[in-house]
Coordinates of C-alpha atoms and ligand atoms in Angstrom, one line a residue:
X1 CA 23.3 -5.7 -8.4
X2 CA 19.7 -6.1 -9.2
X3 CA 17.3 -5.3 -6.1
X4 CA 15.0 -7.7 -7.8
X5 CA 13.6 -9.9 -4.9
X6 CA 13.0 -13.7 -5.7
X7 CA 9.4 -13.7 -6.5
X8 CA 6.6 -15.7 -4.1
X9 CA 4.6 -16.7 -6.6
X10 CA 6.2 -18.5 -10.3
X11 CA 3.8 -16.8 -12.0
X12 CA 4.4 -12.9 -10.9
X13 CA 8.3 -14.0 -11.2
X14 CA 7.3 -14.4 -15.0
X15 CA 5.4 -11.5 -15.2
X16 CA 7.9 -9.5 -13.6
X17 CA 10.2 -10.2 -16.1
X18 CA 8.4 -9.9 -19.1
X19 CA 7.4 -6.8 -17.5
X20 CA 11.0 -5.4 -16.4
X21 CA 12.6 -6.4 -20.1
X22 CA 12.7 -3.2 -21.4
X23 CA 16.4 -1.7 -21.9
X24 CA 15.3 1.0 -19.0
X25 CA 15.8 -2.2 -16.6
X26 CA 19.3 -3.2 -17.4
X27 CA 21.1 -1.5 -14.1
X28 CA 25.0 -1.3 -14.3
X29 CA 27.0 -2.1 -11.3
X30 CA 28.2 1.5 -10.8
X31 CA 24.4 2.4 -9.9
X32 CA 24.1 -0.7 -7.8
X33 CA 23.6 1.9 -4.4
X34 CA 20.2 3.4 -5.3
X35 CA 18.6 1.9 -1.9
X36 CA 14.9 0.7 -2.7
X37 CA 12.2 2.9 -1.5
X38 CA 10.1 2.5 1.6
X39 CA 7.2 0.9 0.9
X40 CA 4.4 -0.7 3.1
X41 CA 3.3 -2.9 2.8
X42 CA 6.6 -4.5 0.9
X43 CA 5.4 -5.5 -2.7
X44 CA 5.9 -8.9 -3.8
X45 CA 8.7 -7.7 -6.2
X46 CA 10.4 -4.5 -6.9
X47 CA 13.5 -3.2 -9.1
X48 CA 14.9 -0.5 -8.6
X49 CA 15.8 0.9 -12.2
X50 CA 19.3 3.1 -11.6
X51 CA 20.0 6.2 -13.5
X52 CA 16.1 6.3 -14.3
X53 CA 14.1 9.3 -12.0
X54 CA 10.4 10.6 -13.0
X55 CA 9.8 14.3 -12.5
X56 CA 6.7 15.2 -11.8
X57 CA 6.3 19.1 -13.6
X58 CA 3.5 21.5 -14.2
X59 CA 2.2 19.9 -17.2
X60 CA 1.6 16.2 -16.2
X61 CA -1.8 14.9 -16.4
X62 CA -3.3 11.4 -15.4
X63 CA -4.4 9.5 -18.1
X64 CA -6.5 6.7 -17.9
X65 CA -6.7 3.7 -20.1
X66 CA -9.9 1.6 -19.9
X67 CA -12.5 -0.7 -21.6
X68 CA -15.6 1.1 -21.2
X69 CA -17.3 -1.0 -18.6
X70 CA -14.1 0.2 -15.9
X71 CA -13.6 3.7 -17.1
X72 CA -15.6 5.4 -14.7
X73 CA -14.3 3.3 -12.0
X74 CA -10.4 3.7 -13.2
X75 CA -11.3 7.4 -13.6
X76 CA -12.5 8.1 -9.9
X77 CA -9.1 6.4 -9.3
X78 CA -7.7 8.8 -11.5
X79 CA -9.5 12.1 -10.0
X80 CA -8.5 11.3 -6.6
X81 CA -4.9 11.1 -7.3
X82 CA -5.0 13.8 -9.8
X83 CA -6.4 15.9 -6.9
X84 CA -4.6 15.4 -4.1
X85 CA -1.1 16.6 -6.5
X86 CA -2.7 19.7 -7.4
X87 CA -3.0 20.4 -3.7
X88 CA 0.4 19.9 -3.1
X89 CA 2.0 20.9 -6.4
X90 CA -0.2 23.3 -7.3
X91 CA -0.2 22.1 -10.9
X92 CA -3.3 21.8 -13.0
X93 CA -2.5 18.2 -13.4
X94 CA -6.1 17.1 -15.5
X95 CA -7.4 13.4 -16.2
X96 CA -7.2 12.9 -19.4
X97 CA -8.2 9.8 -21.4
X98 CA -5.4 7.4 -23.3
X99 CA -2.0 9.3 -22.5
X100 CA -0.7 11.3 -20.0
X101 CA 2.0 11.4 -18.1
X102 CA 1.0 9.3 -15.2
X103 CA -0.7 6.5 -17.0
X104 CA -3.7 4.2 -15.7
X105 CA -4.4 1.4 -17.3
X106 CA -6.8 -1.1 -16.9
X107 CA -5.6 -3.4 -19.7
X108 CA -3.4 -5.5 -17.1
X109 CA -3.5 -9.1 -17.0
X110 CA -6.1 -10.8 -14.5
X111 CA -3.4 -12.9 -13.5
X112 CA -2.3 -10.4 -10.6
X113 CA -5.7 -10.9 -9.1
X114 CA -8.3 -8.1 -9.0
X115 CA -6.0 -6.3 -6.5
X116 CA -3.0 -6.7 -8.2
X117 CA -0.8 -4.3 -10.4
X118 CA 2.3 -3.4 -11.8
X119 CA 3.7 -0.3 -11.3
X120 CA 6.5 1.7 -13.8
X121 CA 8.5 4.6 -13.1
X122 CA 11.1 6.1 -15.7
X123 CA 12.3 9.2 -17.1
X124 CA 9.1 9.4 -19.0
X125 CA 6.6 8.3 -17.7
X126 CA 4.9 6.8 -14.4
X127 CA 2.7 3.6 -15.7
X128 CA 0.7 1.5 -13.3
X129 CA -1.4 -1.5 -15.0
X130 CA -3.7 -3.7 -13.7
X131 CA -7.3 -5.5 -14.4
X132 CA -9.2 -3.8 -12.3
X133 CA -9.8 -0.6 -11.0
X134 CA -9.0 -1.7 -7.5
X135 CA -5.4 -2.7 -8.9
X136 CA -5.2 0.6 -9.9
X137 CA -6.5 1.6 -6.6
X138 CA -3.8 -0.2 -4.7
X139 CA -1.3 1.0 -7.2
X140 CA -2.0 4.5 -6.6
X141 CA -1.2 3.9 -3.0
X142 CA 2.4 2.8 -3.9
X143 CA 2.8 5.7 -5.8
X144 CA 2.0 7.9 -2.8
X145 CA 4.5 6.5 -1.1
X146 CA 7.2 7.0 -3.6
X147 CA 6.3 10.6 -4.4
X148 CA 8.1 13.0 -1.7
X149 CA 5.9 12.9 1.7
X150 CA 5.3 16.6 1.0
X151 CA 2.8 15.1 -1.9
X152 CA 0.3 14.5 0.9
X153 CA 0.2 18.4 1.9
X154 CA -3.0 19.7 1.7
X155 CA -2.0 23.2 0.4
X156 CA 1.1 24.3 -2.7
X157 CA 4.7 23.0 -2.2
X158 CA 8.2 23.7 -3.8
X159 CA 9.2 21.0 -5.8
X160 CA 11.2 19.4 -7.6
X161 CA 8.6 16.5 -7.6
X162 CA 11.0 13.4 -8.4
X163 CA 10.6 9.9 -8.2
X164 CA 13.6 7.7 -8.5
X165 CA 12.9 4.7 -11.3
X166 CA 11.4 1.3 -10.4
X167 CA 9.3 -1.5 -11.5
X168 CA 7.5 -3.3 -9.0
X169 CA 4.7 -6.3 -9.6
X170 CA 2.2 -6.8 -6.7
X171 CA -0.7 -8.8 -5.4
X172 CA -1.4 -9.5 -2.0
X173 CA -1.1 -12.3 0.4
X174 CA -4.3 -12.2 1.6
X175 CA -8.1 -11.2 0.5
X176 CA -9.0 -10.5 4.1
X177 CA -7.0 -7.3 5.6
X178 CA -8.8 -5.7 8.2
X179 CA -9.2 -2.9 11.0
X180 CA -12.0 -2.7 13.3
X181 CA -13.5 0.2 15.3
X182 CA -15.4 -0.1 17.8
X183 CA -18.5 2.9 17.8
X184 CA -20.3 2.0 20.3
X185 CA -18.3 2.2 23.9
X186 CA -17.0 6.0 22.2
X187 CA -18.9 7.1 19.2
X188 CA -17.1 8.0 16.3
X189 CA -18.1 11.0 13.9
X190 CA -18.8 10.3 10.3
X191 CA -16.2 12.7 9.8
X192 CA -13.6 11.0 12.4
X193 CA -14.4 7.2 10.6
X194 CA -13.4 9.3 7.0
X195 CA -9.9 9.8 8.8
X196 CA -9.1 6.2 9.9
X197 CA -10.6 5.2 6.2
X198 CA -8.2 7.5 4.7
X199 CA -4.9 6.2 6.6
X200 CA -6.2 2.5 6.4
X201 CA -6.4 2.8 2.8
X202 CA -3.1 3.9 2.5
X203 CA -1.5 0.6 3.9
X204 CA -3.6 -1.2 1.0
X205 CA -6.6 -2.8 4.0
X206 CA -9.3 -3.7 2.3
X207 CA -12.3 -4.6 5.4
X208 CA -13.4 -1.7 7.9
X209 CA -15.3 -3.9 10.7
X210 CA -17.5 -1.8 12.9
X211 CA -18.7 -2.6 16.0
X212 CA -21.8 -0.8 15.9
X213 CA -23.8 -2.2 18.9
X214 CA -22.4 -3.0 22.8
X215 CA -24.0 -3.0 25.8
X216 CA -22.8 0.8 25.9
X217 CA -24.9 2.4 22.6
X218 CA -26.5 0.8 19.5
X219 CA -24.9 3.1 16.9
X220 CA -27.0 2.2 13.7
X221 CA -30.7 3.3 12.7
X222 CA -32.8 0.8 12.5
X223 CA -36.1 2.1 11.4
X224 CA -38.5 -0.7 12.7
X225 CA -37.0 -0.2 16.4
X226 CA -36.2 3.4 16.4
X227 CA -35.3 3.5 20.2
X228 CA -32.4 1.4 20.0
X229 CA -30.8 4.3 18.7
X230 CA -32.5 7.3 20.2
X231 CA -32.2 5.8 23.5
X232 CA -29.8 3.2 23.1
X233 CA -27.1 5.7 21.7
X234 CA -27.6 8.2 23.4
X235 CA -24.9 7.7 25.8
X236 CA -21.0 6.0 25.9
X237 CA -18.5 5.2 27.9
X238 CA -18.1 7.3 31.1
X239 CA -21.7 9.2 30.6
X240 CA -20.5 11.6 27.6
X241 CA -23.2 12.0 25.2
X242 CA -23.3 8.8 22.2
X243 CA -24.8 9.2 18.9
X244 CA -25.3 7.1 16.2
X245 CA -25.3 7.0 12.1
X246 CA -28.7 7.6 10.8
X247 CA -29.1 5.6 7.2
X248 CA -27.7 8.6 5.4
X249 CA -24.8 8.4 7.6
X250 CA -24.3 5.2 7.3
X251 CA -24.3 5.4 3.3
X252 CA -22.0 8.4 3.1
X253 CA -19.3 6.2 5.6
X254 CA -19.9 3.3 3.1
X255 CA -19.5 5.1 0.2
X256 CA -16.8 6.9 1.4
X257 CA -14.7 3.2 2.1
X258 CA -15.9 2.0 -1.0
X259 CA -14.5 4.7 -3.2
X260 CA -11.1 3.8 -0.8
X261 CA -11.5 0.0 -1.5
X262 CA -12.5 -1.1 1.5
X263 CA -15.8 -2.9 2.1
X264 CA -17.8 -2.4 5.7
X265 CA -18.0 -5.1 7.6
X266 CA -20.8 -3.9 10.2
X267 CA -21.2 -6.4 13.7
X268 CA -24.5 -6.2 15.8
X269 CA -23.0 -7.9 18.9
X270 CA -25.3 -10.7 20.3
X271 CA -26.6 -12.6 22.7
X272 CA -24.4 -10.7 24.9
X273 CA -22.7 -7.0 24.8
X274 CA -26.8 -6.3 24.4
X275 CA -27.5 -3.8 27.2
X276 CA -28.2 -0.9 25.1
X277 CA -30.8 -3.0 22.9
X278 CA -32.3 -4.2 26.4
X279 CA -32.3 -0.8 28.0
X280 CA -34.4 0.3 24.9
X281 CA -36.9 -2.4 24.4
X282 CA -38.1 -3.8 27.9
X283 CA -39.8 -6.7 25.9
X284 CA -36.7 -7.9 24.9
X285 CA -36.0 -9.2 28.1
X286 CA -36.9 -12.5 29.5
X287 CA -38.4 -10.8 32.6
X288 CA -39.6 -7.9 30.9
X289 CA -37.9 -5.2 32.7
X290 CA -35.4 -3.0 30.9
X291 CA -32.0 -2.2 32.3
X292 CA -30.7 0.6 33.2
X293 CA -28.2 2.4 30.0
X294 CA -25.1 1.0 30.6
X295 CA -21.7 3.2 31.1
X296 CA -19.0 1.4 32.5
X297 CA -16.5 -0.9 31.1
X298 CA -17.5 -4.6 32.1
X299 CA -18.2 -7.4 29.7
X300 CA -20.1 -10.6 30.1
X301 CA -23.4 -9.3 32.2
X302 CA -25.7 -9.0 29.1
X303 CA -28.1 -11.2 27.1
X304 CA -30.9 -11.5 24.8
X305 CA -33.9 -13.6 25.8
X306 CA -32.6 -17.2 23.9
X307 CA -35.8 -18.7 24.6
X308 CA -38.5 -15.6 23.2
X309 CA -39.7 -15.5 19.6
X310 CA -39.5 -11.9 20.1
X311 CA -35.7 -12.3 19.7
X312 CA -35.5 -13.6 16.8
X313 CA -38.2 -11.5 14.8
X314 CA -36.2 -8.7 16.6
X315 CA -32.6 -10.2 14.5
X316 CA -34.8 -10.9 11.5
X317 CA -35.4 -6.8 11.6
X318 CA -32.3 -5.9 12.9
X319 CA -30.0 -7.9 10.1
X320 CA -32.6 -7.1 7.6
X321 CA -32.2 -3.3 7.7
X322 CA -28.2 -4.0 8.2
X323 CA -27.6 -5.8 5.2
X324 CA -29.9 -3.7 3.1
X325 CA -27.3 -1.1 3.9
X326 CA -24.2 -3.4 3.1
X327 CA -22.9 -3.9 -0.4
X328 CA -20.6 -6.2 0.7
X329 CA -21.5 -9.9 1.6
X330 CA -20.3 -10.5 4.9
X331 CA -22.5 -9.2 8.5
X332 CA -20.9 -10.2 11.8
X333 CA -23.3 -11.4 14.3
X334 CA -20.3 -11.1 17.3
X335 CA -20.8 -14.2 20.0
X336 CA -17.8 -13.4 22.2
X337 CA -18.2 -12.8 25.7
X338 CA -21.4 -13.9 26.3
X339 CA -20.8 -15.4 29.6
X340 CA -24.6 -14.7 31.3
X341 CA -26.0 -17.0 28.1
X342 CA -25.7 -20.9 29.3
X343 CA -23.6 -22.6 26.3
X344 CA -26.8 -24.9 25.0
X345 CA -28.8 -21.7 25.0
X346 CA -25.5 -19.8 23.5
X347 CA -25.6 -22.5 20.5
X348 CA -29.6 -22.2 20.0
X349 CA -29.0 -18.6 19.8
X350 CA -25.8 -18.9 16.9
X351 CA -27.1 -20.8 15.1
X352 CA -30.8 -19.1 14.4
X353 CA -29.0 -15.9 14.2
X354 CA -26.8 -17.4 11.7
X355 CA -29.7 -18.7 9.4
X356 CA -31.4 -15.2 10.1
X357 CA -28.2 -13.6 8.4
X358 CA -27.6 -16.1 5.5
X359 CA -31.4 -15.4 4.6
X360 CA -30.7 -12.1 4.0
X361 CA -27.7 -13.4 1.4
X362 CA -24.8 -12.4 3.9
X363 CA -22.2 -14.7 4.8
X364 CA -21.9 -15.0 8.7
X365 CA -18.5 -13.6 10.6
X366 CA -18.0 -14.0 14.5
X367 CA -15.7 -14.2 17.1
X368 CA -13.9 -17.8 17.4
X369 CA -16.7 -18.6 20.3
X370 CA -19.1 -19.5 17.5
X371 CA -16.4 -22.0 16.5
X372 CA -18.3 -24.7 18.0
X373 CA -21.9 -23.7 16.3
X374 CA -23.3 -25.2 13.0
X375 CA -21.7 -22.4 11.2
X376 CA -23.2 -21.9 7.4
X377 CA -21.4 -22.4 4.1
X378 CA -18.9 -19.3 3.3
X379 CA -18.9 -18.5 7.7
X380 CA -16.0 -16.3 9.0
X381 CA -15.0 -16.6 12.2
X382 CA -12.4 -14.2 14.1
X383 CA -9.7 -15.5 16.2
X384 CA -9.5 -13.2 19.1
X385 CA -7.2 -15.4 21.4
X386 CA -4.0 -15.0 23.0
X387 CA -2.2 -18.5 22.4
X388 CA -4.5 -20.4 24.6
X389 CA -5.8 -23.7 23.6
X390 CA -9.4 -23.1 24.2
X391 CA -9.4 -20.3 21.5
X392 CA -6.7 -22.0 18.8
X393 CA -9.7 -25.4 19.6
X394 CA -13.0 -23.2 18.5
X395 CA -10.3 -22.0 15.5
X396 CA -9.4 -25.3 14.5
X397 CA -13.1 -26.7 15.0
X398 CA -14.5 -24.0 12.7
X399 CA -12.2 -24.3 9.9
X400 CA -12.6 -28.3 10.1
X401 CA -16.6 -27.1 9.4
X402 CA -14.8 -25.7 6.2
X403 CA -15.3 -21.9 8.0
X404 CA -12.8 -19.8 7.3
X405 CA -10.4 -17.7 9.8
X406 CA -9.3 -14.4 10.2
X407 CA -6.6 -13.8 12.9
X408 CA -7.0 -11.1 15.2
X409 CA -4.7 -12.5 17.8
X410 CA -5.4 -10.2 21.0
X411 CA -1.6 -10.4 22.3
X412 CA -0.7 -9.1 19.0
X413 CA -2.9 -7.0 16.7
X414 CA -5.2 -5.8 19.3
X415 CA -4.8 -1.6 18.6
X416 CA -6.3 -1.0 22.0
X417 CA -3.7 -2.6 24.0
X418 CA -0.9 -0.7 25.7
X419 CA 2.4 -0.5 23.6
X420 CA 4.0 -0.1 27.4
X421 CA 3.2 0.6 30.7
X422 CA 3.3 4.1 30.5
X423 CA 0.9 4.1 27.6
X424 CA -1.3 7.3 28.6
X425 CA -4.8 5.1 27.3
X426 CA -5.4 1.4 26.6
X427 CA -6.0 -2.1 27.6
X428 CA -3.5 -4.5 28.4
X429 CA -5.7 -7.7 29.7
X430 CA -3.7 -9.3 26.6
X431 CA -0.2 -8.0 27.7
X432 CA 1.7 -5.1 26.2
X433 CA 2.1 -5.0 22.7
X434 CA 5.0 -3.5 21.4
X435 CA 5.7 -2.5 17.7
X436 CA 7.7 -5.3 17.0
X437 CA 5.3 -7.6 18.7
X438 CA 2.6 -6.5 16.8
X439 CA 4.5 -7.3 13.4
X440 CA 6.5 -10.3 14.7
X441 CA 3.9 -13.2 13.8
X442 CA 3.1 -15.1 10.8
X443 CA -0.5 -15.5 10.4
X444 CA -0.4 -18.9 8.8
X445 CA 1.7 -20.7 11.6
X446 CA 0.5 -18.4 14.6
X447 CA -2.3 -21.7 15.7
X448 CA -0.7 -24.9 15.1
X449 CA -2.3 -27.5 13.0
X450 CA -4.6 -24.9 11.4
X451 CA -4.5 -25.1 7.2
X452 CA -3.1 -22.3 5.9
X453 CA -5.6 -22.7 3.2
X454 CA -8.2 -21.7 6.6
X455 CA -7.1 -18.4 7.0
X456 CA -8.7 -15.6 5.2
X457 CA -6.1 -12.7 6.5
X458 CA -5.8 -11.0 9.4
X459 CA -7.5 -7.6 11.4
X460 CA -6.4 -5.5 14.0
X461 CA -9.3 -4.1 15.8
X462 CA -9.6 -1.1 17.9
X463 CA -11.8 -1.4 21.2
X464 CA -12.6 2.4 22.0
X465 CA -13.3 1.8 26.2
X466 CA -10.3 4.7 26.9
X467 CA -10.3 6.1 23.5
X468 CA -12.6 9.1 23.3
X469 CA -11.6 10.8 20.1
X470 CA -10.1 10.4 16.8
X471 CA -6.5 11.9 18.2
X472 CA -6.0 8.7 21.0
X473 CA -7.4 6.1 18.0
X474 CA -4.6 7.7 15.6
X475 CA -2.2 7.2 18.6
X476 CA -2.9 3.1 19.3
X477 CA -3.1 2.8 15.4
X478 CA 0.4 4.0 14.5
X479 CA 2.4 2.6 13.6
X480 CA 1.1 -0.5 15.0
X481 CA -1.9 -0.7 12.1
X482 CA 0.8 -0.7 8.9
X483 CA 2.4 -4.0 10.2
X484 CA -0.5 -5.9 10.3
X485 CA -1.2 -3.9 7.1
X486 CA 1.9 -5.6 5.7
X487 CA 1.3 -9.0 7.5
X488 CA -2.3 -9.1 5.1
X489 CA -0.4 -8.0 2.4
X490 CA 2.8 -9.0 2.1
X491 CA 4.8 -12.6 1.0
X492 CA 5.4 -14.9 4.3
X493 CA 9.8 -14.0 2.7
X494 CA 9.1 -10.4 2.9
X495 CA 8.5 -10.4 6.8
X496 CA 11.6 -9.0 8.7
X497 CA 11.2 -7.2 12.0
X498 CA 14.8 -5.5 11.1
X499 CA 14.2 -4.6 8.1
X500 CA 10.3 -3.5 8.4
X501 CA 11.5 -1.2 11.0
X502 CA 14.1 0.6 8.7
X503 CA 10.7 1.0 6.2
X504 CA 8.5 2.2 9.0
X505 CA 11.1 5.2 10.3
X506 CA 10.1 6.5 6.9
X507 CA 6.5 7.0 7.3
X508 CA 7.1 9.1 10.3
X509 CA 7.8 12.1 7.7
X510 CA 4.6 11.0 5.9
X511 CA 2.0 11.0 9.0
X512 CA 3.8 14.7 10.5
X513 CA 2.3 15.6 6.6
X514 CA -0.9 14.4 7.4
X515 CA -1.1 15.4 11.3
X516 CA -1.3 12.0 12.4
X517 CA -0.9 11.9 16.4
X518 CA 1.4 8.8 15.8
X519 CA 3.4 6.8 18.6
X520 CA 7.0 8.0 18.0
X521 CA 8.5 4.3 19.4
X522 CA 11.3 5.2 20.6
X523 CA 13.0 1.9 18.9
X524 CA 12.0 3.4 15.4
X525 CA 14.7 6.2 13.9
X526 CA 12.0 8.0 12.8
X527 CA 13.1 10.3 9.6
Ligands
TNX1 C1 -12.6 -8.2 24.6 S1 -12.3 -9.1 22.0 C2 -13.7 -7.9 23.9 C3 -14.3 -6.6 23.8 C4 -13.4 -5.6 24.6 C5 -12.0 -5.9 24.4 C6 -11.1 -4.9 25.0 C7 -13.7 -9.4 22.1 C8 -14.2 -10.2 21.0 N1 -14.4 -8.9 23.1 O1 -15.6 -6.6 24.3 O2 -13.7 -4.3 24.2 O3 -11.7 -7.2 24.9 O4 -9.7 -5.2 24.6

């Protein structure tokens, strides 16, 4: 029987086949039990090619096939693959340009999408094509997950090094697939936000949103109001010391998710969830007094002075030095929560925040309240709700603008909610969220009478109020983050709790590898 899975999409179905139609793919009945591997996300469609295994041995090498304008590109893809095996194998395994053992090519048809690819593995040789570098990217990360888990080590392993044979074609669902973490109620090392990069990657997300400033600490340097950070950040939740990401620090964290394919999405939080700006600039105020630094947990009590000019020359600084910093196009201005701002002064407020951002050629993202603001051309907006009609209205109303939405449903892909009550950390204002509830939705149906054409993809963020190090983050974030992971990525078919769960128990091996203080679920037969 032939695992291959009746394709989304016509077109990958034809590419798929024109792809699989070599003699390797004809499977005899007799090998029908190879089981296909676990992947996650599941790719669109896979084959599992019987009787055909890939051994990886001391003289393979990456090769890398490229038009010169995405060599280097393809070969940074390359490198890091290349060395993360010769940790593990202990092989010289070099890059090497037009052959190789492992191939990478960049000669794949654009009809996959930037992000899509095809992926080979047969007795002699491991191919993955695509048209961009990022395909080859999020090929890579498939591999990974069909090499043995002891292929993430970081030091020499025995082999044998095998690979059982498959073609797989795959594109994703969705351009928007997110994770957020929030730096300002804990701060986050560069160091620590390299770690979540690096297992977010792995689950092909493409967006890291950071919440970078909260009534508890402003967590980015910005040069023209230097307090906001020196004094601003310099505390978090429960009186610990802060800290923030000077602009080197900042680059180096953007670099570093660039070179993983994901782009930073960075969120100044306004009008409200503004304390630690107001604590640092007493003029920003409307009665000119600066708070005290903030250090508890509440939300709502903050915001900044609507009715001042100083406010928005303030944003026009503030969003200037942000998106200087930003290669990517989008800069959320948040707008949840801001209960202290009166709703006509709250709209005032979007909306000259949101022209502040578009005039420095960023695209505007914010929480669903700004639903009911003028939102610009190209506007994002983040449904945070939790089935409630207020939240699926300022949805609706923002993608009738022609705003599109990203689903962050708080009853569902909120990381910082309890899986349980005996969670040791976490929220659960939005209910408990179990692993199956936090895979169990279909972004495109979750708010009735929304377009599926409206939805951009989904995010789960991570609010840090109980999480004070990188340890308790890992903890919410597996293996909750991979089924949203596979929500963003995967076809609307592919999405079976049963059958998920059987693919998840087989990262557990993967994340021991990698020392990944994951939530061992009890209903998952981790292996
Ligand atoms: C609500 S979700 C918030 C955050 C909190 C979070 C805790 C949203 C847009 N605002 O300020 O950190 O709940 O779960």
């Amino acid at each position: 029987m032939k695992r291959l899975l009746r394709p989304r999409r016509p077109l990958i179905g034809l590419l798929t086949a024109a792809f699989l139609a070599s003699p390797l793919s004809v499977v005899s009945t007799a090998e029908a039990a190879t089981p296909a591997p676990a992947l996650i996300p599941k790719p669109v469609s896979q084959q599992v090619l019987s009787g055909e295994t890939f051994t990886l041995g001391s003289s393979a090498a990456v090769g890398v096939i490229a038009s010169p304008a995405k060599r280097a590109a393809a070969t940074k893809v390359a490198e890091q693959l290349a060395a993360q095996l010769r940790r593990s194998t202990g092989y010289a395994v070099p890059v090497v340009p037009d052959a190789g053992t492992i191939r990478l090519s960049t000669n794949g048809t654009s009809s996959l999408g930037a992000e899509g690819y095809q992926l080979r593995v047969d007795r002699t040789a491991v191919t993955i094509t695509a048209a961009t570098p990022e395909g080859l990217f999020r090929g890579v990360t498939t591999l990974r997950q069909l090499l043995p888990a002891k292929a993430d080590s970081a030091a020499p392993q025995a082999g044998p090094w095998k690979i059982a044979g498959i073609a797989i074609a795959d594109s994703p669902r969705f351009a928007y697939r997110g994770t957020m973490l929030d730096v300002s109620r804990h701060f986050f090392s560069v160091a620590e936000v390299k770690r979540y990069i690096d297992l977010a990657s792995r689950y092909k997300l493409n967006k890291l949103h950071l919440h970078l400033a909260d009534d508890q600490g402003w967590r980015i340097q910005v040069d023209s109001w230097p307090r906001l950070t020196t004094y601003g950040g310099s505390l978090e939740v429960g009186g610990t010391p802060g800290g923030y990401y000077t602009k080197a620090d900042f680059a180096e964290i953007v670099r570093y998710a660039g070179e993983r394919y994901l782009t930073v999405i960075p969120e100044i939080d306004t009008p409200g969830h503004t304390n630690a700006a107001l604590a640092s600039y007493a003029e920003l105020n409307c009665n000119g007094v600066a708070p005290p630094l903030y250090t508890g947990t509440n939300v709502g009590f903050s915001s900044l002075c609507v009715g001042k000019e100083l406010t928005y020359s303030f944003l026009d600084d503030v969003f200037g030095e942000v998106s200087a910093q930003t290669p990517g196009d989008i800069v959320h201005l948040g707008g949840d929560e801001a209960h202290s701002t009166p709703h006509a002064d709250y709209v005032t407020f979007v909306n000259k925040a949101s022209t502040i951002v578009t005039g420095h050629g960023k695209r505007v993202m914010g929480w669903h309240e700004i639903g009911d603001t003028a939102l610009p051309a190209g506007s994002v907006v983040q449904y945070w709700g939790t089935d409630d009609t207020k939240s699926r209205d300022l949805a609706r109303q923002a993608a009738t603008k022609g705003a599109k939405v990203v689903m962050s449903p708080a009853n569902r892909a909120y990381l910082d909610m309890k899986y349980n009550k005996d969670t040791p950390y976490g929220l659960s204002w939005a209910g408990l969220v179990n692993v199956e509830k936090a895979y169990s939705w279909n972004p495109t149906t979750l708010i009735p009478n929304l377009p599926e054409s409206a939805v951009a993809g989904v995010e789960a963020p991570l609010w840090s109020e109980t999480l004070d190090d990188i340890d308790k983050v890992e903890f919410m974030a597996f293996p909750r983050l991979p089924g949203i992971a596979e929500l963003g990525w995967s076809p609307a078919s592919a999405l079976n709790w049963t059958a998920y769960k059987d693919r998840l128990a087989g990262q557990g091996s993967r994340w021991d590898v990698l020392s990944v203080n994951f939530y061992r679920a009890p209903e998952i037969a981790w292996r």
